[in-house]
Every structure is written in C-alpha cells, then in structure tokens.
Coordinates of C-alpha atoms in Angstrom, one line a residue:
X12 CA 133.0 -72.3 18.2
X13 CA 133.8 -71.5 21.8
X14 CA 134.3 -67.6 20.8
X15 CA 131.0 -68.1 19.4
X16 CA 129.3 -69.0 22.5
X17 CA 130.9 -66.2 23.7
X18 CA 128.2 -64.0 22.0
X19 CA 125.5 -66.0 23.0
X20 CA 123.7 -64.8 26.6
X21 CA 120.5 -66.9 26.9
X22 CA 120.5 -65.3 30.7
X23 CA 120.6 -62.0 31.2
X24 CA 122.2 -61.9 34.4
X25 CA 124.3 -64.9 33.3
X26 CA 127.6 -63.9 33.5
X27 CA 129.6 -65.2 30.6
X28 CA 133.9 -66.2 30.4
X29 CA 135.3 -63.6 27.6
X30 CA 138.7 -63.5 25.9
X31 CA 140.1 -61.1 23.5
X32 CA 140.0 -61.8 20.0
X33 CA 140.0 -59.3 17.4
X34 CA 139.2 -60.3 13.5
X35 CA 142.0 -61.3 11.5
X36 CA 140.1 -59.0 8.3
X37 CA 140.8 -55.6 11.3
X38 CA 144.4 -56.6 11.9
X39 CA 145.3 -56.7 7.8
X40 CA 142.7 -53.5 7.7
X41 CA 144.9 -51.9 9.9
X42 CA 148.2 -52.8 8.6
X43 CA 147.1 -51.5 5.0
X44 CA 146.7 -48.1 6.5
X45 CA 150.2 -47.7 8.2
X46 CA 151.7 -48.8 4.9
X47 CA 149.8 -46.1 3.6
X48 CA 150.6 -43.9 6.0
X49 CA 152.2 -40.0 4.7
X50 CA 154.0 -38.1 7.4
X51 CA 154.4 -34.5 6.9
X52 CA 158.2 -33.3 6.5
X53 CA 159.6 -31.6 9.8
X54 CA 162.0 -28.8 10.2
X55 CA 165.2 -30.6 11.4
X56 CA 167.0 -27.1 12.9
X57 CA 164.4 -27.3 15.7
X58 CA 165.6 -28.8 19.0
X59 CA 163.8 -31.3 20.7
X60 CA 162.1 -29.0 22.9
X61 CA 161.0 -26.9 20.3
X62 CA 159.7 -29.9 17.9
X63 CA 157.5 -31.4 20.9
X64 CA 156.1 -27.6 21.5
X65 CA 154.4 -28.3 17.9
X66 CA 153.3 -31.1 18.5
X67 CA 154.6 -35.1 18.1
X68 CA 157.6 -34.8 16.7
X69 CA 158.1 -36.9 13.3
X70 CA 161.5 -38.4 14.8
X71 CA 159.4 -39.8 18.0
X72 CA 156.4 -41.0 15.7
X73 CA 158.4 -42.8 12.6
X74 CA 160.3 -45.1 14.9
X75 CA 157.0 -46.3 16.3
X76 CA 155.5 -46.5 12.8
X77 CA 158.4 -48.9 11.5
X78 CA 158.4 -50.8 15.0
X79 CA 154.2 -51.5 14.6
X80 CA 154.6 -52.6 10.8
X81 CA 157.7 -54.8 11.5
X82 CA 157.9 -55.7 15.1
X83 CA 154.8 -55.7 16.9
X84 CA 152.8 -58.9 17.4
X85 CA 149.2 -57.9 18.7
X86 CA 148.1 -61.5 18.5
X87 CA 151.2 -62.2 21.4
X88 CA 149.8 -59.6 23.5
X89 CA 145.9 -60.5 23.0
X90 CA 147.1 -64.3 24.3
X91 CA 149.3 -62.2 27.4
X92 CA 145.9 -60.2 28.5
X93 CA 143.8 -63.3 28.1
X94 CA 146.2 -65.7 29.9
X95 CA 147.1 -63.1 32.6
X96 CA 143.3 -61.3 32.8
X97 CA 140.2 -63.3 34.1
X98 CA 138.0 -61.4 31.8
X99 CA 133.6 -61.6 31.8
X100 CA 130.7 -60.0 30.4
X101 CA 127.7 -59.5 31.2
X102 CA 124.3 -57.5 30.4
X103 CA 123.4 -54.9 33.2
X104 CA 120.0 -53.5 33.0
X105 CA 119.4 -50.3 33.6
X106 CA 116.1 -49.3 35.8
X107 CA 113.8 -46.8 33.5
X108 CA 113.8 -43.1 34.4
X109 CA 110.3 -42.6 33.7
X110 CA 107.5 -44.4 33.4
X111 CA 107.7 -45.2 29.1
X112 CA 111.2 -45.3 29.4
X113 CA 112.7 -48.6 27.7
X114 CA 116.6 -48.4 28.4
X115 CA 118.4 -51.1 26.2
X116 CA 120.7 -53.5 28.3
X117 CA 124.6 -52.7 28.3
X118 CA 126.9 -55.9 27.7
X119 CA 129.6 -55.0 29.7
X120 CA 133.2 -56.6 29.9
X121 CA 135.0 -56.7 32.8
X122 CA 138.3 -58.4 35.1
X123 CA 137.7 -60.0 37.9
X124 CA 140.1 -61.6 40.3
X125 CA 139.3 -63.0 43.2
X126 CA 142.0 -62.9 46.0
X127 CA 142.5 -66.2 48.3
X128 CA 142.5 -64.8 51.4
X129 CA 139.6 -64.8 54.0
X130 CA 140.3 -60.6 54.7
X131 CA 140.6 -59.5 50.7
X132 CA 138.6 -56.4 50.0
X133 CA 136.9 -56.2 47.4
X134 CA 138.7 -53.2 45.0
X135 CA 136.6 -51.6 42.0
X136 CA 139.3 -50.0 39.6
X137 CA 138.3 -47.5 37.5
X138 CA 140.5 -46.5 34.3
X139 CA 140.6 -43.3 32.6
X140 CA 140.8 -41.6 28.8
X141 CA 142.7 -42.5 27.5
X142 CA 143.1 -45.7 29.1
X143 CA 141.6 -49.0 29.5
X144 CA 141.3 -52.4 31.4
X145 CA 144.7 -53.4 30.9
X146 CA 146.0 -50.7 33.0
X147 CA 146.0 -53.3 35.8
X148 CA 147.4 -56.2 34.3
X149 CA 150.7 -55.7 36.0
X150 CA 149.4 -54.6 39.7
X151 CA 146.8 -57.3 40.1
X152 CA 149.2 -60.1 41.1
X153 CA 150.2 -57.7 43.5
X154 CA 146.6 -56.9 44.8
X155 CA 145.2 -60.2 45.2
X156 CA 148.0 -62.2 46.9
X157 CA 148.5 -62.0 50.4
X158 CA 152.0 -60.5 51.4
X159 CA 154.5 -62.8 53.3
X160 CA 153.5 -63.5 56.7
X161 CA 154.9 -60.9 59.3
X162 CA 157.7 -62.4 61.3
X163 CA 158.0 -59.8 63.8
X164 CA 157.5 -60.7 67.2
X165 CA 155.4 -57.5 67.8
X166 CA 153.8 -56.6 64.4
X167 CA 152.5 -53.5 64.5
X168 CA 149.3 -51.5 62.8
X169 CA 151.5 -50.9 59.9
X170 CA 152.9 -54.5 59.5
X171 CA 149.5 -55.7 59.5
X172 CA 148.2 -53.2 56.8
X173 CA 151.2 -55.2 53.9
X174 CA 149.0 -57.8 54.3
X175 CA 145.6 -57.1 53.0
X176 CA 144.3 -58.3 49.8
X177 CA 142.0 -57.3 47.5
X178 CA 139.8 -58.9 45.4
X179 CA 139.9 -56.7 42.1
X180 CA 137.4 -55.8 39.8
X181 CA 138.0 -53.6 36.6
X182 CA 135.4 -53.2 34.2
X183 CA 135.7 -51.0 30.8
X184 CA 133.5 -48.0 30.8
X185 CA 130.9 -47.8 28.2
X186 CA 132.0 -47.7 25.1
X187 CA 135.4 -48.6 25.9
X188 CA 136.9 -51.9 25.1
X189 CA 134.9 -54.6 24.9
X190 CA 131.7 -52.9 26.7
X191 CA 128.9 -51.8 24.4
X192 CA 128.5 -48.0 23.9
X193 CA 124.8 -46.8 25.8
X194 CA 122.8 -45.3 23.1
X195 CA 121.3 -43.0 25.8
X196 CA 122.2 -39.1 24.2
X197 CA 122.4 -38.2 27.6
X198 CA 124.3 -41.3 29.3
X199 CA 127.6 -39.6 31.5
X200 CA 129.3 -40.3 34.6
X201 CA 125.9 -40.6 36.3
X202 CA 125.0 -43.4 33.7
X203 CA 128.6 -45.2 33.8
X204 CA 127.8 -45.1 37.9
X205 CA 124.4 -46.6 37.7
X206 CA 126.2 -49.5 35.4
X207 CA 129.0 -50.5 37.7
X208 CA 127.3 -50.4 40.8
X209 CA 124.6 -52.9 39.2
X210 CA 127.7 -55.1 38.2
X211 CA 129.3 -54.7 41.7
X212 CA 125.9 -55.9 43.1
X213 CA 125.5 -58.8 40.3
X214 CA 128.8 -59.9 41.6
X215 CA 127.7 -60.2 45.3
X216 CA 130.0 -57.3 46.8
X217 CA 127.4 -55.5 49.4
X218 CA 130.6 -53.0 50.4
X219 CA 133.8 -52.1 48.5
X220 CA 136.7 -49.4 48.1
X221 CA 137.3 -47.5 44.5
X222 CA 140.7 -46.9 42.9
X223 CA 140.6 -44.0 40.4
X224 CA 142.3 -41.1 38.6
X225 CA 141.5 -39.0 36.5
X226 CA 137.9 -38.9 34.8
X227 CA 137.6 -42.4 36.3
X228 CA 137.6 -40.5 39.7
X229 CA 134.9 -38.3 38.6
X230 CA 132.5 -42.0 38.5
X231 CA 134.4 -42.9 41.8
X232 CA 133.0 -40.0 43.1
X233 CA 129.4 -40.3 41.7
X234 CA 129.9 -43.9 43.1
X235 CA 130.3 -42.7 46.7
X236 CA 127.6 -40.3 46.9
X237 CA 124.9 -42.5 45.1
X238 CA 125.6 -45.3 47.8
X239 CA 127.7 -43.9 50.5
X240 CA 127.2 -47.0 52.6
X241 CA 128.4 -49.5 50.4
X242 CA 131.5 -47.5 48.9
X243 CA 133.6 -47.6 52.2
X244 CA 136.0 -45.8 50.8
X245 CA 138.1 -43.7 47.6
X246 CA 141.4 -43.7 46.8
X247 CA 142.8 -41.3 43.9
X248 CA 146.0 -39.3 43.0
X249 CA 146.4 -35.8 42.4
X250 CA 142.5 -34.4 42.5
X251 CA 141.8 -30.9 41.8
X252 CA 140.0 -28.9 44.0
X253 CA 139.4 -25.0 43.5
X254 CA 140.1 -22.5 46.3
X255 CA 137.3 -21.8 48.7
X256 CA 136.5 -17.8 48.4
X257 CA 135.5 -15.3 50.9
X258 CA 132.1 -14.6 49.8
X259 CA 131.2 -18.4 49.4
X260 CA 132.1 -20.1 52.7
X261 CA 134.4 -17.5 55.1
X262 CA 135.2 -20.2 57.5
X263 CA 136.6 -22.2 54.4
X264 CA 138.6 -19.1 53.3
X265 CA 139.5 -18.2 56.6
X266 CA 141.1 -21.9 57.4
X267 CA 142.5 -22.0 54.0
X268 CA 144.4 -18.4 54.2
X269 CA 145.3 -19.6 57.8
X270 CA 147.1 -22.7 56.2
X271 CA 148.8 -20.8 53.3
X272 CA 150.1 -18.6 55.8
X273 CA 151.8 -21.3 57.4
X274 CA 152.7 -23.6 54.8
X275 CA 150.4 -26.3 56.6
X276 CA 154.1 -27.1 58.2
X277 CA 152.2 -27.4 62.2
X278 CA 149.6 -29.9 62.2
X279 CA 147.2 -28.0 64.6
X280 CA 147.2 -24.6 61.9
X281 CA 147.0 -26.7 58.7
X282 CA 143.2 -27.0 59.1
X283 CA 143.3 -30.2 56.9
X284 CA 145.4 -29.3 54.2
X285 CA 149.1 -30.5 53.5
X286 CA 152.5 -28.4 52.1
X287 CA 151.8 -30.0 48.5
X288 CA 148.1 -28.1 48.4
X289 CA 149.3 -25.1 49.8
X290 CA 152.8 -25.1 47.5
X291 CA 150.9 -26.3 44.0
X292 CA 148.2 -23.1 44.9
X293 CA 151.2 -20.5 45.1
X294 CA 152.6 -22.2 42.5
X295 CA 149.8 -21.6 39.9
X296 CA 149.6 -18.2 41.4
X297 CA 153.1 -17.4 40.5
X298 CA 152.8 -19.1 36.9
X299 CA 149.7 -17.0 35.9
X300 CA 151.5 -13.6 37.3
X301 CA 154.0 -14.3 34.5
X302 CA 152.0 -15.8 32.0
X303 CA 153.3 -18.8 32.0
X304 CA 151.0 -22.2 32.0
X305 CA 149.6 -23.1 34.8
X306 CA 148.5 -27.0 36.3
X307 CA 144.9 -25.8 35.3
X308 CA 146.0 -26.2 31.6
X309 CA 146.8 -29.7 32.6
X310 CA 143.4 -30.2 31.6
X311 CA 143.6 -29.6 28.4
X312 CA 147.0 -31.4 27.1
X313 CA 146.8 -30.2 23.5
X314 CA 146.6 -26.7 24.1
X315 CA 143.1 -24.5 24.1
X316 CA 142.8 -24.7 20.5
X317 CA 142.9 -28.8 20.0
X318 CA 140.8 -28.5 23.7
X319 CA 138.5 -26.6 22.2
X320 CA 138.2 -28.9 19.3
X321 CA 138.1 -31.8 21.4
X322 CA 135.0 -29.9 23.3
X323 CA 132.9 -28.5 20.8
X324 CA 133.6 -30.5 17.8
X325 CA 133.8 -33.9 18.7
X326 CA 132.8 -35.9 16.3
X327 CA 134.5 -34.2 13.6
X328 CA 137.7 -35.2 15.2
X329 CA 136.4 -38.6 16.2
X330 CA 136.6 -39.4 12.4
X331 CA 139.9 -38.7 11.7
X332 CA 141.2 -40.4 15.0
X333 CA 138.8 -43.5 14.3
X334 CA 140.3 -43.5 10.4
X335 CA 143.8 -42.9 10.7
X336 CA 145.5 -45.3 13.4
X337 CA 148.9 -43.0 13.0
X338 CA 146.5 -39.7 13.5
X339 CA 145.5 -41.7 17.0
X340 CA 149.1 -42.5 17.7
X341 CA 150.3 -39.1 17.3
X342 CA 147.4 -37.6 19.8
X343 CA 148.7 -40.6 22.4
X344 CA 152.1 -39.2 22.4
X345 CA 151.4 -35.8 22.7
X346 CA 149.2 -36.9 25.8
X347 CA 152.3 -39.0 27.3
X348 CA 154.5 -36.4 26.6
X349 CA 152.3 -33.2 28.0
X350 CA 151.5 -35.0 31.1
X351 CA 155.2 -35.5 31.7
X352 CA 158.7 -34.5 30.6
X353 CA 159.6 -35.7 26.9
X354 CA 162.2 -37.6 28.7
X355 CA 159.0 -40.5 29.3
X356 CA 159.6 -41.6 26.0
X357 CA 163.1 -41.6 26.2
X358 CA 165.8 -44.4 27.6
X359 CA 165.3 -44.1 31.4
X360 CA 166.2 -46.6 34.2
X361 CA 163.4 -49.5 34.3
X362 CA 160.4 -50.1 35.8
X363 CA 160.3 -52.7 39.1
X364 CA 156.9 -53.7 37.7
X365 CA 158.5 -55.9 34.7
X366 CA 159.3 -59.4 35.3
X367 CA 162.4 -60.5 33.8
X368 CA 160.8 -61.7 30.6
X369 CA 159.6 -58.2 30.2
X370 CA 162.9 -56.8 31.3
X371 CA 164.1 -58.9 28.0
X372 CA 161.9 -57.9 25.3
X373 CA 162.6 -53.9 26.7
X374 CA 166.1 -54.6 26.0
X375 CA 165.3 -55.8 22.7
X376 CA 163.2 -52.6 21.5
X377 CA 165.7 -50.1 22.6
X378 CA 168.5 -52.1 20.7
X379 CA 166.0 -52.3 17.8
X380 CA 165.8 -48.5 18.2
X381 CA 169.3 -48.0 18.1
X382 CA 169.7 -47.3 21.6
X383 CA 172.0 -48.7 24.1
X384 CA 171.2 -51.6 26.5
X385 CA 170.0 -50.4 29.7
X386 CA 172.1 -51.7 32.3
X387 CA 171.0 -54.3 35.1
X388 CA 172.2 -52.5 38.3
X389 CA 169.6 -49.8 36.9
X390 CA 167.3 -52.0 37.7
X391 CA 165.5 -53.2 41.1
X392 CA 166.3 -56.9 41.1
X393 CA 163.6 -59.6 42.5
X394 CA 164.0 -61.0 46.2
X395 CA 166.1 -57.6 47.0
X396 CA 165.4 -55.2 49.7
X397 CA 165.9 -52.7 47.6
X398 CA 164.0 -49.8 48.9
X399 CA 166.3 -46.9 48.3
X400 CA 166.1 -47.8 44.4
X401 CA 162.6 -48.8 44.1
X402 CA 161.7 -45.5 46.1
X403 CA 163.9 -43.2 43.4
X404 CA 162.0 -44.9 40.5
X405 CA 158.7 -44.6 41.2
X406 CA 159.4 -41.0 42.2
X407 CA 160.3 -41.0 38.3
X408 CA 157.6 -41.1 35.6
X409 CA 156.5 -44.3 34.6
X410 CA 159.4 -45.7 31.7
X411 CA 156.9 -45.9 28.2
X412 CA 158.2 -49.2 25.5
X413 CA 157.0 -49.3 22.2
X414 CA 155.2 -52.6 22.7
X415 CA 153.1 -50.6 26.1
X416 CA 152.4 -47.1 23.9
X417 CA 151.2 -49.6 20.6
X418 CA 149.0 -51.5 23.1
X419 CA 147.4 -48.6 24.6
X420 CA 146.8 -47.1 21.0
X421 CA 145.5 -51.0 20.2
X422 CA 142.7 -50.6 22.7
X423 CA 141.3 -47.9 20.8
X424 CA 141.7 -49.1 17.5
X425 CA 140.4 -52.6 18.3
X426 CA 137.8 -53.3 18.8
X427 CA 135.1 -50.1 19.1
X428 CA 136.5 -47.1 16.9
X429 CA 133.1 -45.5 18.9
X430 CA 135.6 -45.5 22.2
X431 CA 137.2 -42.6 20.5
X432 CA 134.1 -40.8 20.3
X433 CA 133.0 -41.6 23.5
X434 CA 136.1 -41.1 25.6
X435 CA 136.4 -37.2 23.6
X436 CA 132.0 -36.2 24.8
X437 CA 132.7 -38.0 28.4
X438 CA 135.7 -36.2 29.1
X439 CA 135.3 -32.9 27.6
X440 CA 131.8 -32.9 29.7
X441 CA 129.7 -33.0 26.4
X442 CA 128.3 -36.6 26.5
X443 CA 125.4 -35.8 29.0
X444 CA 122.9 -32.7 29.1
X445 CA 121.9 -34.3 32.0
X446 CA 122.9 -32.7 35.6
X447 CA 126.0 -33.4 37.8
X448 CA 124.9 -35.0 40.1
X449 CA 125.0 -33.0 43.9
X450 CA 127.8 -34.1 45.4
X451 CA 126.8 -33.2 49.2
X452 CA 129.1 -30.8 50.1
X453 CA 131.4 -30.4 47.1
X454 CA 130.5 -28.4 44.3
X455 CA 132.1 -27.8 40.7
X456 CA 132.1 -24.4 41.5
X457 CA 131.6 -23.2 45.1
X458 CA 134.2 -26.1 46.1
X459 CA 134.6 -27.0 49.5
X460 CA 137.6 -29.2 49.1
X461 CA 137.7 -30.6 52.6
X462 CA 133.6 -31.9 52.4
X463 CA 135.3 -34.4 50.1
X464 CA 138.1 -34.8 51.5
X465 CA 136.8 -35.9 55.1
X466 CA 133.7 -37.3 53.8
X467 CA 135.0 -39.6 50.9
X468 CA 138.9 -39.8 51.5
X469 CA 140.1 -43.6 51.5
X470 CA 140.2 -45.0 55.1
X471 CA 144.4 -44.7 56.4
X472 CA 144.4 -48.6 56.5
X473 CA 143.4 -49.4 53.2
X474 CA 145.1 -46.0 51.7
X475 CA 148.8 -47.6 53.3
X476 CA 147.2 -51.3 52.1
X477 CA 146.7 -50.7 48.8
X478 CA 150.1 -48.5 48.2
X479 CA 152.4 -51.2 50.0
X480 CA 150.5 -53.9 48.0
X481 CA 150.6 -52.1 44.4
X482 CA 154.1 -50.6 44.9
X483 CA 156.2 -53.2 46.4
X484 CA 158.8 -55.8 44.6
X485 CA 159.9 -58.4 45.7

C-alpha cells in the first residue's frame, strides 16, 4: 500500500519519499529472454585483441549471461540502493515558452543527502549515458560526512579544504530511471537545465557547485550560464575543447602556439593551459598523420558506422536495445571496453571504494568465474595510510564486477525501456531542434577554451574539497 501512495501526488510541489521497486511480471519477463537468448558462434583463432576489435567478444559476454541467469539477485541490489540512497520525487513544472504553450509537468526522481555539518555545500551531480543515479552510491558517504578534525597545531588552507562537506543532490535526467520522459519533440540539454534548476530551487539551495562528466557536463554547463550567480562553481574531468585558430581569435592562437611551443612547462608562458592540453593536442596530431584513431573518435565508441547509426537512426536501434536485454549488454561492454583497455573487465587489483562486504562478494564472482582470488595486500585496507597504494589505483581504471556491469545494464532495462531512446537522441545531439544555447564566450565551433575555463572552472577550494573528500579511504 505504501508503494502505492508512492504514485499518489495530491501537491504538486509536494515532494514525495520513493524507493525502488520494479514488478515481479518485468523480472520473469526479463529472465524468459536470456533463456532465450542465441549467441552467434565466434571464430576461436582470433586473439583477444583482435575479438574485441569486432566487437564484444562471445567469451566476455556468455560468462555474464550464465552469471545474470544463475547468480544475480536484482531484488538484493534494489533493497542496497533503497537502504543506502535517500531517494524523492517530485513534479517540476515547467514555465510556457509562448503564450498557448501547455508544457506537461515532469515527475522527477532524485537523491538527496543532506550533510550534518553547518559549512556543507550543496553538490548537484549530474550522471551521464550511459549512466544513472547510482553512480554515487559509493561516494556519497564520503561527500556528506565531515572529515576527522585537523589535529595540526597550524592547519593550513589545504588541511582546512579535507573538511568540507557537501550536501549531495543527484537527480536522473529525463527519461532516465525513475524520471518521466518530457514529451516535448524538442526537449535537450536546455530542457533537462530548466528541470534541475527548478528542483534545485524547490529544494531551497539559492547557490550550489555541479559535478559532471561527460554529456552530464554539457547540462552543467547550460546550468552555469543560465544562472551564473547561483552555480558558484563546475567541476568535470577530461572536457574537450577545440583549438583556437588564426583567423577566429589571433590572440587565442597566438597564446596557444606560445604554449605548445613551450610545453606550458613555465607558468608565466603557459597562458592558462597545462602539459596534458598541450601533450593530448600533439598527440592527436601525430595519430591523424598516421592514420591512426585519434581521442576525437572517443566520441563515438562503436566506431563511425554504429555512431552513425546511433545518430541518424535512433529509434531503429532503440528497438532492438529496448527488446533484447543481451543486445543492451553487449553495447555496455563495448562502451566499458572502448573507453578503456580490455584489461577493465579483467582480474585487476581492487577498488578502495568497496567495503569489506563488497570486497567478499568480488571474491566470490571471480571464483565463480573461474578466476583466482585476488589477494588482500592488493588491496588498500581501512584505517591505513595507505597513500602510495590508493594513489597507484585510482591512477588505474576503475575494476568492473559482474554484479556493477548487470546493475548498470539493470538501470536501463528497468524500469523505462524509453531511457534507451532518450539517452541515444540526447547524446548524439538529435533530441532537440532547438538551439544550443550561447554559451558567452565558448562556442561549439569558434571555441575559446579559456572563456570557459576562467569563467566557469570550479573554485581551487572546492575543486581540492571535493577530490580529497570523493577519493580518500580511510
């Protein structure tokens, strides 16, 4: 009866307790389809190299297959998200466009955590495709606590910066997750804006900071220059920015060449750029002279024929995907695996992010694999210092189970198939005729990296804040 009331918003500003529950009649749906499930033969001379240059490899994809028939308990991890995420929803109204516009309310589901300390920041985080909400299940404790007192006798800027909190706020985009899909033909990044910064002021928060990546940094970014005084600030990883040219800004080229000539190694000659910017720019340059791909292909992880697919055919795609759970699997992979080295899916040294009940059940899907037990010193232990070893591991890429690659697929099976559809037009750039909005100072195509930069880049304090807070162990 409870999850009933769930349903049930007599307010429409009322914001309403939520907690995952997906039918029983989707979970045997489901389970008849991967006992259904064909898998195409697969040439066995091919190394492992070669097999993931084709695409998921059958010997990657069948172990997960078996382990999501046999093993995998999505009504355990449903009670872990809803036990460990303070989870909401609520309708945000949208104000009309023109004057006989009628634009249909958006339920939309969201965490919220709110940190005990006086100080805490409040922290929009903004997920990705594929991605979802649960991407911050693991950092959150980590965000809202308050570090251990400093015991210094002369704490300095930075021993004062490990203890900020945040209070954290992570809401699934449109059509994502539990948030209702817009039925707006032209609702985007400028839409998905408008609907989080309405939630953001429903909540009370007048100022904030945004945590994105990805096409979630694209909405961060929309975010900051549709209210630049309440978003005090962005952080993100990895942003592309295009290289300023002669004939669009020549002071822009000019400090740019001046940088690449020297490396940005001297401070007062690196004009605002760092080594990485300058190294990643020579080398894509070096990777296109001899044809091989380059980080702008990054962008389109399947290759330009499934890209193009993705682009211009989206919802023929989105039916398969939607239909075939395995089909989605097998796309999920081949994202994991082209963002990173094959060796993601692979028996690596742990994460420092798993407690040790987590640490256990790892241990017990690798054996079930047929792999061998990960050993303990691999592995950061709690109340260490531990630096060295937590340093070398996050350096690594981020060690992928079975149980977290079937929960990320789970999130798209359950409960919307439409998040499919909507995750391929939003980040292919299809789902909105509408304009980009002007970002004052950066443009898609003239680019001026350093308007952003200066203008939107995450203040040092929080930037150190929220790294120390998200990336320590204790």
């Amino acid at each position: 009866m409870a999850r009933i009331m769930q349903t049930i918003q007599e307010d429409i500003d009322a914001i309403v307790p939520y907690s995952m529950h997906v039918s029983s009649r989707y979970l045997d749906l489901t389970k008849k389809k991967l006992e259904l499930t064909r898998l195409p033969k697969e040439n066995e001379t091919l190394t492992q190299d070669e097999q993931w240059a084709l695409g998921t490899p059958k010997s990657v994809l069948e172990p997960l297959l078996d382990h999501w028939l046999e093993t995998y308990d999505w009504r355990a991890q449903e009670s872990l998200f809803n036990t460990t995420l303070p989870q909401f929803r609520t309708l945000i109204s949208l104000p009309p466009r023109t004057s006989n516009e009628d634009r249909k309310p958006i339920r939309t589901h969201f965490v919220h955590a709110r940190s005990s300390s006086p100080t805490a920041i409040p922290l929009l985080y903004i997920h990705s495709w594929p991605g979802s909400f649960i991407e911050i299940q693991r950092l959150m404790p980590y965000l809202i606590a308050p570090s251990s007192p400093i015991t210094t006798t002369q704490a300095t800027t930075q021993a004062q910066e490990q203890t900020q909190a945040f209070h954290v706020i992570t809401p699934s985009i449109p059509g994502f997750g539990f948030s209702d899909a817009s039925c707006e033909p032209d609702f985007g990044i400028a839409g998905v804006a408008e609907v989080f910064s309405a939630l953001m002021q429903r909540l009370g928060y007048e100022s904030y900071v945004i945590c994105a990546g990805g096409w979630g940094f694209d909405v961060a970014r929309a975010l900051a220059v549709r209210e630049p005084a309440r978003v005090k600030g962005v952080f993100t990883w990895n942003p592309m920015f295009r290289e300023p040219t002669l004939g669009e800004d020549w002071r822009a080229w000019v400090k740019w060449q001046l940088a690449r000539v020297t490396g940005a190694r001297y401070p007062k000659l690196s004009c605002g750029y760092t080594p990485s910017e300058v190294g990643q720019a020579t080398e894509r340059e070096e990777n296109m002279k001899a044809g091989r791909p380059d980080k702008e292909k990054k962008g389109r992880p399947l290759g330009p024929a499934m890209h193009q697919l993705f682009s211009l055919r989206p919802q023929t795609l989105a039916f398969s995907m939607c239909d075939s759970p395995v089909g989605l699997l097998a796309i999920l992979l081949d994202l994991i695996a082209t963002q990173g080295p094959a060796s993601a899916l692979a028996v690596r040294p742990r994460s420092p992010f798993l407690d040790p009940g987590e640490l256990e059940m790892q241990d017990r899907e690798y054996e079930a694999a047929g792999h061998e037990r990960v050993r303990s010193d691999d592995t950061v232990k709690a109340g260490s210092n531990g630096r060295a070893g937590a340093e070398s591991q996050l350096n690594e890429r981020r060690v992928w189970t079975p149980t977290d690659i079937l929960n990320w697929t789970m999130m798209y099976v359950y409960p919307l198939p439409s998040s499919i559809l909507v995750g391929l037009l939003m980040n292919t750039g299809c789902g909105s005729q509408a304009p980009k909005p002007d970002f004052a100072g950066y443009d898609e195509h003239t680019s001026k990296p350093r308007a952003l930069r200066t203008r939107y880049a995450l203040s040092r304090w929080v930037s150190a804040a929220f790294v120390l807070k998200a990336f320590r162990h204790r």
